[in-house]
Amino acid sequence: EADIYQTPRYLVIGTGKKITLECSQTMGHDKMYWYQQDPGMELHLIHYSYGVNSTEKGDLSSESTVSRIRTEHFPLTLESARPSHTSQYLCASSDTQGAREKLFFGSGTQLSVL
Amino acid sequence: GESVGLHLPTLSVQEGDNSIINCAYSNSASDYFIWYKQESGKGPQFIIDIRSNMDKRQGQRVTVLLNKTVKHLSLQIAATQPGDSAVYFCAEGTDSSYKLIFGSGTRLLVRP
C-alpha cells in the first residue's frame, strides 16, 4: 500500500469558487505529479515537481496552479472553478528504481463543478 | 505527438481463463513500458514493467510481451480471478524524462 494521501475524496462546488486539492506522501520522494483523468480515459499530466521549490507544467494545459514548499506536500489550487474542471484528479509520487520511474498514486479527488 | 493507445475498451473473460490486454505505442524511442491496474475508486497500481531491450518479462500470474517491430505491448493474466476486474493502462517512459505517457484504459470484466 502506497503512503500517499489525497483529500477530499469527493468535492462538489459551485462555479467561481476557489478550491485546493491536498496531496501528501510520507515516502520521502522528491518527484511528485498531478494527473487529470476522465472516466475510463487515459491520465493526462498537468503538473509535476522534481523537488522543493520546483514546479513545472505538464502536457495538458490546465488553469490550476501548484506549490511545493515541503517535500511531502504538493497541493493543487483552482482560483475560480468552472464546470469544465469537472474531472478526477490523481496525485502521484515516484522514485527512480532500476533506471525507470515507479509511480505511486493516491486514491484521487473526484471534483464536480456545478 | 507521441501516444500510447489500447485496442479494446472492454474485455470480458470467464473466471479461470487467461486474459490478454493489448496496447499499441508510437514512440519508438521509449526506454520502458509499464502496466497499471486501476480498481474502482482507487488510483492506478503498478503491475509490471519491461525495458525496451527485452521482449518478455514474467511476474506472478502476469506476463508482459513487447514486440518492437510492430510497436505492440500486451499483458497476459493467467487464471483470471474476480479480483482482476479493473481498468488496465499501459504507459511508456524514457530515461531522459520523469514523465510517463499513459494510454486509454481497457476494462477487464471477470465472469464468475
Tab-separated table of N, CA and C in Angstrom, chain B residues 10-21 77 79-82 84-85 107-112:
chain	number	residue	atom	x	y	z
B	10	THR	N	-13.179	-2.793	-23.658
B	10	THR	CA	-13.712	-3.704	-22.651
B	10	THR	C	-13.396	-5.145	-23.036
B	11	LEU	N	-12.950	-5.926	-22.064
B	11	LEU	CA	-12.664	-7.329	-22.263
B	11	LEU	C	-13.388	-8.125	-21.192
B	12	SER	N	-14.215	-9.072	-21.608
B	12	SER	CA	-14.946	-9.915	-20.678
B	12	SER	C	-14.425	-11.346	-20.772
B	13	VAL	N	-14.020	-11.914	-19.630
B	13	VAL	CA	-13.470	-13.269	-19.629
B	13	VAL	C	-14.112	-14.100	-18.525
B	14	GLN	N	-14.090	-15.394	-18.712
B	14	GLN	CA	-14.596	-16.318	-17.709
B	14	GLN	C	-13.534	-16.503	-16.628
B	15	GLU	N	-13.989	-16.575	-15.395
B	15	GLU	CA	-13.057	-16.832	-14.296
B	15	GLU	C	-12.262	-18.107	-14.577
B	16	GLY	N	-10.961	-18.031	-14.392
B	16	GLY	CA	-10.107	-19.182	-14.640
B	16	GLY	C	-9.444	-19.172	-16.001
B	17	ASP	N	-10.021	-18.429	-16.943
B	17	ASP	CA	-9.402	-18.318	-18.266
B	17	ASP	C	-8.239	-17.336	-18.214
B	18	ASN	N	-7.457	-17.360	-19.287
B	18	ASN	CA	-6.373	-16.393	-19.412
B	18	ASN	C	-6.894	-15.131	-20.107
B	19	SER	N	-6.339	-13.993	-19.727
B	19	SER	CA	-6.722	-12.705	-20.322
B	19	SER	C	-5.523	-12.119	-21.055
B	20	ILE	N	-5.806	-11.460	-22.166
B	20	ILE	CA	-4.758	-10.754	-22.897
B	20	ILE	C	-5.246	-9.341	-23.187
B	21	ILE	N	-4.516	-8.365	-22.692
B	21	ILE	CA	-4.837	-6.964	-22.913
B	21	ILE	C	-3.739	-6.375	-23.786
B	77	ILE	N	-2.708	-12.252	-18.327
B	77	ILE	CA	-3.028	-12.629	-16.958
B	77	ILE	C	-3.472	-14.081	-16.971
B	79	ALA	N	-5.087	-17.525	-15.447
B	79	ALA	CA	-6.112	-17.947	-14.472
B	79	ALA	C	-6.787	-16.736	-13.851
B	80	THR	N	-7.449	-15.957	-14.691
B	80	THR	CA	-8.052	-14.695	-14.257
B	80	THR	C	-9.031	-14.905	-13.110
B	81	GLN	N	-8.937	-14.026	-12.130
B	81	GLN	CA	-9.762	-14.104	-10.927
B	81	GLN	C	-10.672	-12.881	-10.830
B	82	PRO	N	-11.746	-12.981	-10.058
B	82	PRO	CA	-12.641	-11.815	-9.897
B	82	PRO	C	-11.897	-10.566	-9.432
B	84	ASP	N	-9.215	-9.523	-10.393
B	84	ASP	CA	-8.505	-8.907	-11.523
B	84	ASP	C	-9.377	-7.901	-12.261
B	85	SER	N	-10.659	-7.876	-11.951
B	85	SER	CA	-11.565	-6.931	-12.610
B	85	SER	C	-11.132	-5.508	-12.283
B	107	ARG	N	-11.092	-2.003	-19.853
B	107	ARG	CA	-11.778	-2.538	-18.678
B	107	ARG	C	-11.848	-4.051	-18.794
B	108	LEU	N	-11.375	-4.742	-17.776
B	108	LEU	CA	-11.440	-6.205	-17.733
B	108	LEU	C	-12.567	-6.616	-16.796
B	109	LEU	N	-13.518	-7.375	-17.324
B	109	LEU	CA	-14.619	-7.905	-16.529
B	109	LEU	C	-14.462	-9.411	-16.419
B	110	VAL	N	-14.502	-9.925	-15.210
B	110	VAL	CA	-14.338	-11.354	-14.995
B	110	VAL	C	-15.691	-11.950	-14.612
B	111	ARG	N	-16.180	-12.850	-15.439
B	111	ARG	CA	-17.479	-13.508	-15.197
B	111	ARG	C	-17.275	-14.705	-14.275
B	112	PRO	N	-18.121	-14.824	-13.256
B	112	PRO	CA	-17.968	-15.964	-12.315
B	112	PRO	C	-18.375	-17.288	-12.950
